[in-house]
């Protein structure tokens, strides 16, 4: 980011003008635990938007850590979950070596997660997790961003759109993130000083640590692409025909939630991908989702929010 970019981000931050996310309307939800209306904005989406933290985040090569080598030939597997909205389950998106490197980079950066409410960044009881911004010049971050960029294909225009700064989020016992959406109600100004605005076109939510019980990611409006036939077959729950290496049956990766919708079990290395915006650029409320509370243990995930840019009008 340029000097003026930093100043601009800092002044936006200081003015409390970041975002003004409003509140998704959730007519069909009744559980009070899930109907807290908040916008989504975890940590500032601008790199180094906290100028006073720059000394900690600016120079990653100064951190002593083993050199990371990107396995550019790594492959993953995908399964369609939902078409409207588009939700794709991705197996093995992030390798164990990438997870180790990402965690090492992020560990000193974790701070209580914030959201934007009433137009201001703040901590709230709606989101009781920790977040860590990741530097985009870190080799493991670049490796994962290259892979996820390829996944997006024609959804991104190189040189116009961008992958955006990724972020890790961590939940421990009892922590959660109430129902929210990742897209913004109001377009965001480009951080590069160009007269452009952007929104989060899609989301990758990749699990890095799954040492926990509970902590599913819940999409109340997601449903299988086709309903069960008159024979009432069990929904496809993530290639359960396969067996684990020790021969035991695979556990379902997602399930139908008792209040409707689908809930995804956290599994390290795997990711959920979904498309946030309609073709006309408005946000899709059917992508509303929640991080259900962790009963115990630790869950760490990586958020990647590719940005769709619009010319300023
Ligand atoms: C980062 O720190 C390393 C080691 O201290 C140094 O060699 C390098 O020049 C620094 N890079 C920048 C961009 O400051
Ligand atoms: C990511 O892709 C860019 C552009 O194709 C390339 O220059 C860079 O070396 C790649 N980085 C990694 C870590 O794969
Ligand atoms: C945008 O498209 C969605 C989905 O087709 C539609 O529901 C919505 O009304 C449209 N909004 C505008 C402002 O055109
Ligand atoms: C998480 O891992 C630690 C150490 O490996 C273990 O002691 C603990 O029981 C695990 N917790 C859960 C919830 O699996």
GROMACS .gro file of C-alpha atoms and ligand atoms in nm:
model
  369
    1UNK     CA    1   0.000   0.000   0.000
    2UNK     CA    2   0.121   0.346  -0.077
    3UNK     CA    3   0.177   0.614   0.182
    4UNK     CA    4  -0.132   0.799   0.072
    5UNK     CA    5  -0.326   0.476   0.089
    6UNK     CA    6  -0.225   0.429   0.450
    7UNK     CA    7  -0.316   0.785   0.533
    8UNK     CA    8  -0.646   0.743   0.359
    9UNK     CA    9  -0.724   0.417   0.536
   10UNK     CA   10  -0.619   0.570   0.866
   11UNK     CA   11  -0.835   0.875   0.821
   12UNK     CA   12  -1.131   0.664   0.722
   13UNK     CA   13  -1.073   0.457   1.029
   14UNK     CA   14  -1.035   0.759   1.255
   15UNK     CA   15  -1.351   0.912   1.118
   16UNK     CA   16  -1.544   0.602   1.203
   17UNK     CA   17  -1.677   0.605   0.850
   18UNK     CA   18  -1.587   0.249   0.764
   19UNK     CA   19  -1.891   0.068   0.638
   20UNK     CA   20  -2.238   0.106   0.753
   21UNK     CA   21  -2.337  -0.242   0.720
   22UNK     CA   22  -2.692  -0.296   0.792
   23UNK     CA   23  -2.885  -0.567   0.912
   24UNK     CA   24  -2.993  -0.871   0.721
   25UNK     CA   25  -3.364  -0.933   0.750
   26UNK     CA   26  -3.423  -1.288   0.857
   27UNK     CA   27  -3.793  -1.349   0.845
   28UNK     CA   28  -3.784  -1.723   0.890
   29UNK     CA   29  -3.552  -1.749   1.186
   30UNK     CA   30  -3.688  -1.759   1.532
   31UNK     CA   31  -3.406  -1.885   1.753
   32UNK     CA   32  -3.292  -1.583   1.957
   33UNK     CA   33  -2.935  -1.711   1.952
   34UNK     CA   34  -2.930  -1.675   1.575
   35UNK     CA   35  -3.122  -1.358   1.513
   36UNK     CA   36  -2.882  -1.098   1.637
   37UNK     CA   37  -2.867  -0.855   1.348
   38UNK     CA   38  -2.520  -0.738   1.278
   39UNK     CA   39  -2.315  -0.655   0.980
   40UNK     CA   40  -2.001  -0.840   0.903
   41UNK     CA   41  -1.675  -0.663   0.934
   42UNK     CA   42  -1.423  -0.847   1.139
   43UNK     CA   43  -1.099  -0.652   1.120
   44UNK     CA   44  -1.025  -0.367   0.883
   45UNK     CA   45  -1.015  -0.501   0.533
   46UNK     CA   46  -0.748  -0.257   0.428
   47UNK     CA   47  -0.394  -0.377   0.469
   48UNK     CA   48  -0.234  -0.190   0.758
   49UNK     CA   49  -0.549   0.003   0.835
   50UNK     CA   50  -0.416   0.024   1.189
   51UNK     CA   51  -0.110   0.242   1.129
   52UNK     CA   52   0.004   0.194   1.486
   53UNK     CA   53   0.028  -0.181   1.424
   54UNK     CA   54   0.232  -0.148   1.111
   55UNK     CA   55   0.559  -0.213   1.287
   56UNK     CA   56   0.429  -0.557   1.380
   57UNK     CA   57   0.285  -0.644   1.044
   58UNK     CA   58   0.499  -0.472   0.785
   59UNK     CA   59   0.801  -0.695   0.760
   60UNK     CA   60   0.726  -1.063   0.770
   61UNK     CA   61   1.071  -1.167   0.652
   62UNK     CA   62   1.202  -1.036   0.980
   63UNK     CA   63   1.014  -1.314   1.160
   64UNK     CA   64   1.231  -1.617   1.214
   65UNK     CA   65   1.055  -1.913   1.060
   66UNK     CA   66   1.127  -2.207   0.839
   67UNK     CA   67   1.117  -2.120   0.470
   68UNK     CA   68   0.786  -2.214   0.312
   69UNK     CA   69   0.779  -2.372  -0.031
   70UNK     CA   70   0.451  -2.359  -0.222
   71UNK     CA   71   0.333  -2.688  -0.369
   72UNK     CA   72   0.188  -2.542  -0.688
   73UNK     CA   73   0.079  -2.889  -0.802
   74UNK     CA   74  -0.146  -2.950  -0.501
   75UNK     CA   75  -0.492  -3.069  -0.602
   76UNK     CA   76  -0.825  -3.050  -0.425
   77UNK     CA   77  -1.167  -3.206  -0.479
   78UNK     CA   78  -1.501  -3.030  -0.505
   79UNK     CA   79  -1.866  -3.117  -0.450
   80UNK     CA   80  -2.171  -2.908  -0.537
   81UNK     CA   81  -2.389  -2.840  -0.234
   82UNK     CA   82  -2.632  -2.571  -0.348
   83UNK     CA   83  -2.699  -2.384  -0.674
   84UNK     CA   84  -2.908  -2.094  -0.542
   85UNK     CA   85  -2.702  -1.955  -0.385
   86UNK     CA   86  -2.398  -2.131  -0.528
   87UNK     CA   87  -2.224  -2.324  -0.249
   88UNK     CA   88  -1.935  -2.559  -0.327
   89UNK     CA   89  -1.759  -2.783  -0.076
   90UNK     CA   90  -1.382  -2.803  -0.134
   91UNK     CA   91  -1.183  -3.094   0.007
   92UNK     CA   92  -0.812  -3.044   0.086
   93UNK     CA   93  -0.800  -2.684  -0.031
   94UNK     CA   94  -0.521  -2.602   0.217
   95UNK     CA   95  -0.234  -2.843   0.285
   96UNK     CA   96  -0.099  -2.927   0.635
   97UNK     CA   97   0.225  -2.741   0.551
   98UNK     CA   98   0.027  -2.432   0.451
   99UNK     CA   99  -0.181  -2.454   0.768
  100UNK     CA  100   0.133  -2.472   0.984
  101UNK     CA  101   0.288  -2.172   0.811
  102UNK     CA  102  -0.031  -1.963   0.817
  103UNK     CA  103  -0.081  -2.032   1.188
  104UNK     CA  104   0.279  -1.941   1.266
  105UNK     CA  105   0.241  -1.610   1.083
  106UNK     CA  106  -0.094  -1.532   1.241
  107UNK     CA  107  -0.028  -1.640   1.599
  108UNK     CA  108   0.113  -1.307   1.727
  109UNK     CA  109  -0.155  -1.109   1.542
  110UNK     CA  110  -0.472  -1.248   1.695
  111UNK     CA  111  -0.691  -0.983   1.858
  112UNK     CA  112  -1.059  -0.982   1.960
  113UNK     CA  113  -1.279  -0.985   1.649
  114UNK     CA  114  -1.470  -0.669   1.569
  115UNK     CA  115  -1.781  -0.606   1.369
  116UNK     CA  116  -1.930  -0.290   1.231
  117UNK     CA  117  -2.247  -0.189   1.401
  118UNK     CA  118  -2.421   0.148   1.367
  119UNK     CA  119  -2.143   0.241   1.123
  120UNK     CA  120  -1.864   0.193   1.375
  121UNK     CA  121  -1.611  -0.081   1.435
  122UNK     CA  122  -1.661  -0.238   1.770
  123UNK     CA  123  -1.643  -0.554   1.972
  124UNK     CA  124  -1.980  -0.704   2.044
  125UNK     CA  125  -2.122  -1.010   2.211
  126UNK     CA  126  -2.244  -1.112   1.863
  127UNK     CA  127  -1.894  -1.212   1.771
  128UNK     CA  128  -1.681  -1.359   2.047
  129UNK     CA  129  -1.380  -1.478   1.852
  130UNK     CA  130  -1.030  -1.356   1.771
  131UNK     CA  131  -0.910  -1.244   1.429
  132UNK     CA  132  -0.571  -1.197   1.267
  133UNK     CA  133  -0.505  -1.014   0.943
  134UNK     CA  134  -0.254  -1.188   0.716
  135UNK     CA  135   0.010  -1.014   0.504
  136UNK     CA  136  -0.045  -1.077   0.135
  137UNK     CA  137   0.329  -1.095   0.069
  138UNK     CA  138   0.373  -1.398   0.295
  139UNK     CA  139   0.470  -1.704   0.081
  140UNK     CA  140   0.205  -1.934   0.232
  141UNK     CA  141  -0.061  -1.665   0.195
  142UNK     CA  142   0.041  -1.606  -0.168
  143UNK     CA  143   0.034  -1.980  -0.231
  144UNK     CA  144  -0.323  -2.012  -0.101
  145UNK     CA  145  -0.436  -1.694  -0.277
  146UNK     CA  146  -0.293  -1.820  -0.606
  147UNK     CA  147  -0.486  -2.143  -0.572
  148UNK     CA  148  -0.813  -1.976  -0.474
  149UNK     CA  149  -0.773  -1.718  -0.750
  150UNK     CA  150  -0.746  -2.002  -1.005
  151UNK     CA  151  -1.060  -2.158  -0.860
  152UNK     CA  152  -1.252  -1.837  -0.934
  153UNK     CA  153  -1.182  -1.853  -1.307
  154UNK     CA  154  -1.382  -1.589  -1.494
  155UNK     CA  155  -1.529  -1.449  -1.172
  156UNK     CA  156  -1.227  -1.220  -1.128
  157UNK     CA  157  -1.070  -0.980  -1.378
  158UNK     CA  158  -0.696  -0.966  -1.315
  159UNK     CA  159  -0.575  -0.609  -1.303
  160UNK     CA  160  -0.922  -0.484  -1.205
  161UNK     CA  161  -1.057  -0.710  -0.929
  162UNK     CA  162  -0.845  -0.860  -0.652
  163UNK     CA  163  -0.838  -1.133  -0.390
  164UNK     CA  164  -0.845  -0.894  -0.093
  165UNK     CA  165  -0.650  -0.932   0.232
  166UNK     CA  166  -0.717  -1.268   0.396
  167UNK     CA  167  -0.783  -1.310   0.764
  168UNK     CA  168  -0.775  -1.589   1.022
  169UNK     CA  169  -1.046  -1.623   1.282
  170UNK     CA  170  -1.028  -1.835   1.595
  171UNK     CA  171  -1.303  -1.964   1.820
  172UNK     CA  172  -1.259  -2.129   2.159
  173UNK     CA  173  -1.510  -2.283   2.398
  174UNK     CA  174  -1.843  -2.098   2.396
  175UNK     CA  175  -1.741  -1.856   2.121
  176UNK     CA  176  -1.957  -1.792   1.818
  177UNK     CA  177  -2.045  -1.552   1.540
  178UNK     CA  178  -2.415  -1.478   1.515
  179UNK     CA  179  -2.604  -1.470   1.186
  180UNK     CA  180  -2.450  -1.230   0.934
  181UNK     CA  181  -2.355  -1.194   0.570
  182UNK     CA  182  -2.014  -1.124   0.423
  183UNK     CA  183  -2.121  -0.875   0.154
  184UNK     CA  184  -2.158  -0.507   0.230
  185UNK     CA  185  -2.485  -0.319   0.197
  186UNK     CA  186  -2.285  -0.016   0.079
  187UNK     CA  187  -1.998  -0.046  -0.165
  188UNK     CA  188  -1.653   0.021  -0.018
  189UNK     CA  189  -1.400   0.268  -0.156
  190UNK     CA  190  -1.092   0.116  -0.319
  191UNK     CA  191  -0.794   0.134  -0.081
  192UNK     CA  192  -0.558   0.225  -0.367
  193UNK     CA  193  -0.690   0.579  -0.410
  194UNK     CA  194  -0.856   0.498  -0.743
  195UNK     CA  195  -1.212   0.619  -0.782
  196UNK     CA  196  -1.356   0.272  -0.763
  197UNK     CA  197  -1.578   0.086  -0.521
  198UNK     CA  198  -1.596  -0.280  -0.435
  199UNK     CA  199  -1.793  -0.552  -0.262
  200UNK     CA  200  -1.714  -0.908  -0.158
  201UNK     CA  201  -1.810  -1.115  -0.462
  202UNK     CA  202  -1.766  -1.451  -0.293
  203UNK     CA  203  -1.629  -1.611   0.024
  204UNK     CA  204  -1.392  -1.898   0.096
  205UNK     CA  205  -1.419  -2.021   0.455
  206UNK     CA  206  -1.136  -2.271   0.504
  207UNK     CA  207  -1.086  -2.459   0.830
  208UNK     CA  208  -0.727  -2.471   0.957
  209UNK     CA  209  -0.779  -2.623   1.304
  210UNK     CA  210  -1.076  -2.845   1.391
  211UNK     CA  211  -0.984  -2.966   1.735
  212UNK     CA  212  -1.331  -2.896   1.873
  213UNK     CA  213  -1.682  -3.013   1.929
  214UNK     CA  214  -1.965  -2.797   1.798
  215UNK     CA  215  -1.869  -2.492   1.595
  216UNK     CA  216  -2.051  -2.585   1.275
  217UNK     CA  217  -2.101  -2.319   1.008
  218UNK     CA  218  -2.474  -2.285   0.961
  219UNK     CA  219  -2.654  -2.160   0.648
  220UNK     CA  220  -3.027  -2.143   0.728
  221UNK     CA  221  -3.129  -2.089   0.363
  222UNK     CA  222  -2.901  -2.349   0.201
  223UNK     CA  223  -3.066  -2.668   0.082
  224UNK     CA  224  -2.972  -2.961  -0.140
  225UNK     CA  225  -2.997  -2.886  -0.513
  226UNK     CA  226  -3.278  -3.139  -0.549
  227UNK     CA  227  -3.502  -3.264  -0.268
  228UNK     CA  228  -3.528  -3.635  -0.184
  229UNK     CA  229  -3.729  -3.844  -0.429
  230UNK     CA  230  -4.049  -4.022  -0.318
  231UNK     CA  231  -3.818  -4.299  -0.192
  232UNK     CA  232  -3.671  -4.053   0.059
  233UNK     CA  233  -3.300  -4.109  -0.002
  234UNK     CA  234  -3.050  -3.964   0.241
  235UNK     CA  235  -2.897  -3.636   0.118
  236UNK     CA  236  -2.541  -3.653  -0.017
  237UNK     CA  237  -2.327  -3.544   0.277
  238UNK     CA  238  -1.977  -3.531   0.133
  239UNK     CA  239  -1.870  -3.848  -0.048
  240UNK     CA  240  -1.944  -4.084   0.239
  241UNK     CA  241  -1.883  -4.383   0.013
  242UNK     CA  242  -1.515  -4.334   0.079
  243UNK     CA  243  -1.355  -4.484   0.388
  244UNK     CA  244  -1.102  -4.318   0.612
  245UNK     CA  245  -0.745  -4.447   0.606
  246UNK     CA  246  -0.813  -4.655   0.917
  247UNK     CA  247  -1.111  -4.819   0.741
  248UNK     CA  248  -1.382  -4.650   0.949
  249UNK     CA  249  -1.677  -4.481   0.780
  250UNK     CA  250  -1.649  -4.112   0.702
  251UNK     CA  251  -1.850  -3.878   0.922
  252UNK     CA  252  -2.097  -3.660   0.731
  253UNK     CA  253  -1.943  -3.324   0.637
  254UNK     CA  254  -2.274  -3.145   0.648
  255UNK     CA  255  -2.623  -3.216   0.772
  256UNK     CA  256  -2.973  -3.079   0.754
  257UNK     CA  257  -3.017  -2.852   1.055
  258UNK     CA  258  -3.321  -2.904   1.274
  259UNK     CA  259  -3.434  -2.543   1.204
  260UNK     CA  260  -3.385  -2.586   0.827
  261UNK     CA  261  -3.080  -2.518   0.616
  262UNK     CA  262  -2.743  -2.692   0.623
  263UNK     CA  263  -2.474  -2.704   0.894
  264UNK     CA  264  -2.114  -2.782   0.800
  265UNK     CA  265  -1.880  -2.962   1.039
  266UNK     CA  266  -1.534  -2.801   1.071
  267UNK     CA  267  -1.272  -3.023   0.906
  268UNK     CA  268  -0.916  -2.895   0.880
  269UNK     CA  269  -0.797  -2.838   0.524
  270UNK     CA  270  -1.148  -2.828   0.378
  271UNK     CA  271  -1.338  -2.516   0.277
  272UNK     CA  272  -1.684  -2.390   0.195
  273UNK     CA  273  -1.709  -2.156  -0.103
  274UNK     CA  274  -2.014  -1.945  -0.181
  275UNK     CA  275  -2.114  -1.656  -0.406
  276UNK     CA  276  -2.230  -1.346  -0.217
  277UNK     CA  277  -2.370  -1.122  -0.489
  278UNK     CA  278  -2.647  -1.150  -0.745
  279UNK     CA  279  -2.555  -1.077  -1.108
  280UNK     CA  280  -2.698  -0.725  -1.062
  281UNK     CA  281  -2.454  -0.662  -0.776
  282UNK     CA  282  -2.696  -0.676  -0.484
  283UNK     CA  283  -2.620  -0.903  -0.190
  284UNK     CA  284  -2.782  -1.245  -0.168
  285UNK     CA  285  -2.949  -1.279   0.174
  286UNK     CA  286  -2.957  -1.655   0.123
  287UNK     CA  287  -2.583  -1.651   0.200
  288UNK     CA  288  -2.655  -1.545   0.560
  289UNK     CA  289  -2.468  -1.776   0.793
  290UNK     CA  290  -2.353  -1.817   1.150
  291UNK     CA  291  -2.063  -1.976   1.333
  292UNK     CA  292  -2.245  -2.191   1.587
  293UNK     CA  293  -2.097  -2.192   1.940
  294UNK     CA  294  -1.804  -2.419   2.016
  295UNK     CA  295  -1.876  -2.665   2.294
  296UNK     CA  296  -1.508  -2.715   2.361
  297UNK     CA  297  -1.170  -2.709   2.193
  298UNK     CA  298  -1.036  -2.479   1.926
  299UNK     CA  299  -1.146  -2.386   1.575
  300UNK     CA  300  -0.935  -2.170   1.346
  301UNK     CA  301  -1.044  -2.073   0.996
  302UNK     CA  302  -0.924  -1.861   0.706
  303UNK     CA  303  -1.152  -1.606   0.541
  304UNK     CA  304  -1.080  -1.509   0.181
  305UNK     CA  305  -1.307  -1.247   0.032
  306UNK     CA  306  -1.242  -1.180  -0.339
  307UNK     CA  307  -1.339  -0.825  -0.432
  308UNK     CA  308  -1.553  -0.727  -0.728
  309UNK     CA  309  -1.478  -0.367  -0.830
  310UNK     CA  310  -1.720  -0.118  -0.982
  311UNK     CA  311  -1.629   0.202  -1.166
  312UNK     CA  312  -1.719   0.510  -0.964
  313UNK     CA  313  -2.042   0.669  -1.081
  314LIG     C1  314   1.273  -0.707   0.679
  314LIG     O1  315   1.362  -0.756   0.777
  314LIG     C2  316   1.475  -0.826   0.723
  314LIG     C3  317   1.554  -0.886   0.838
  314LIG     O2  318   1.564  -0.797   0.945
  314LIG     C4  319   1.559  -0.728   0.639
  314LIG     O3  320   1.670  -0.797   0.584
  314LIG     C5  321   1.471  -0.673   0.528
  314LIG     O4  322   1.544  -0.577   0.455
  314LIG     C6  323   1.343  -0.610   0.584
  314LIG     N1  324   1.259  -0.575   0.473
  314LIG     C7  325   1.193  -0.458   0.466
  314LIG     C8  326   1.105  -0.440   0.348
  314LIG     O5  327   1.203  -0.373   0.553
  315LIG     C1  328   0.153  -1.668  -0.741
  315LIG     O1  329   0.128  -1.628  -0.873
  315LIG     C2  330   0.207  -1.521  -0.915
  315LIG     C3  331   0.158  -1.475  -1.049
  315LIG     O2  332   0.121  -1.583  -1.129
  315LIG     C4  333   0.354  -1.565  -0.917
  315LIG     O3  334   0.436  -1.458  -0.956
  315LIG     C5  335   0.392  -1.611  -0.778
  315LIG     O4  336   0.523  -1.665  -0.781
  315LIG     C6  337   0.298  -1.715  -0.727
  315LIG     N1  338   0.331  -1.739  -0.589
  315LIG     C7  339   0.322  -1.856  -0.531
  315LIG     C8  340   0.362  -1.860  -0.388
  315LIG     O5  341   0.283  -1.953  -0.591
  316LIG     C1  342  -3.117  -0.812  -0.821
  316LIG     O1  343  -3.131  -0.947  -0.856
  316LIG     C2  344  -3.198  -1.026  -0.758
  316LIG     C3  345  -3.194  -1.171  -0.803
  316LIG     O2  346  -3.238  -1.183  -0.937
  316LIG     C4  347  -3.338  -0.974  -0.739
  316LIG     O3  348  -3.404  -1.051  -0.640
  316LIG     C5  349  -3.330  -0.830  -0.694
  316LIG     O4  350  -3.462  -0.777  -0.683
  316LIG     C6  351  -3.251  -0.748  -0.792
  316LIG     N1  352  -3.233  -0.614  -0.737
  316LIG     C7  353  -3.230  -0.505  -0.812
  316LIG     C8  354  -3.211  -0.377  -0.740
  316LIG     O5  355  -3.239  -0.510  -0.933
  317LIG     C1  356  -0.746  -3.071   2.142
  317LIG     O1  357  -0.611  -3.115   2.140
  317LIG     C2  358  -0.555  -3.133   2.268
  317LIG     C3  359  -0.409  -3.168   2.251
  317LIG     O2  360  -0.387  -3.237   2.134
  317LIG     C4  361  -0.630  -3.240   2.344
  317LIG     O3  362  -0.575  -3.252   2.474
  317LIG     C5  363  -0.775  -3.196   2.355
  317LIG     O4  364  -0.850  -3.297   2.417
  317LIG     C6  365  -0.833  -3.166   2.219
  317LIG     N1  366  -0.965  -3.111   2.236
  317LIG     C7  367  -1.070  -3.154   2.167
  317LIG     C8  368  -1.199  -3.086   2.196
  317LIG     O5  369  -1.063  -3.243   2.085
   0.00000   0.00000   0.00000
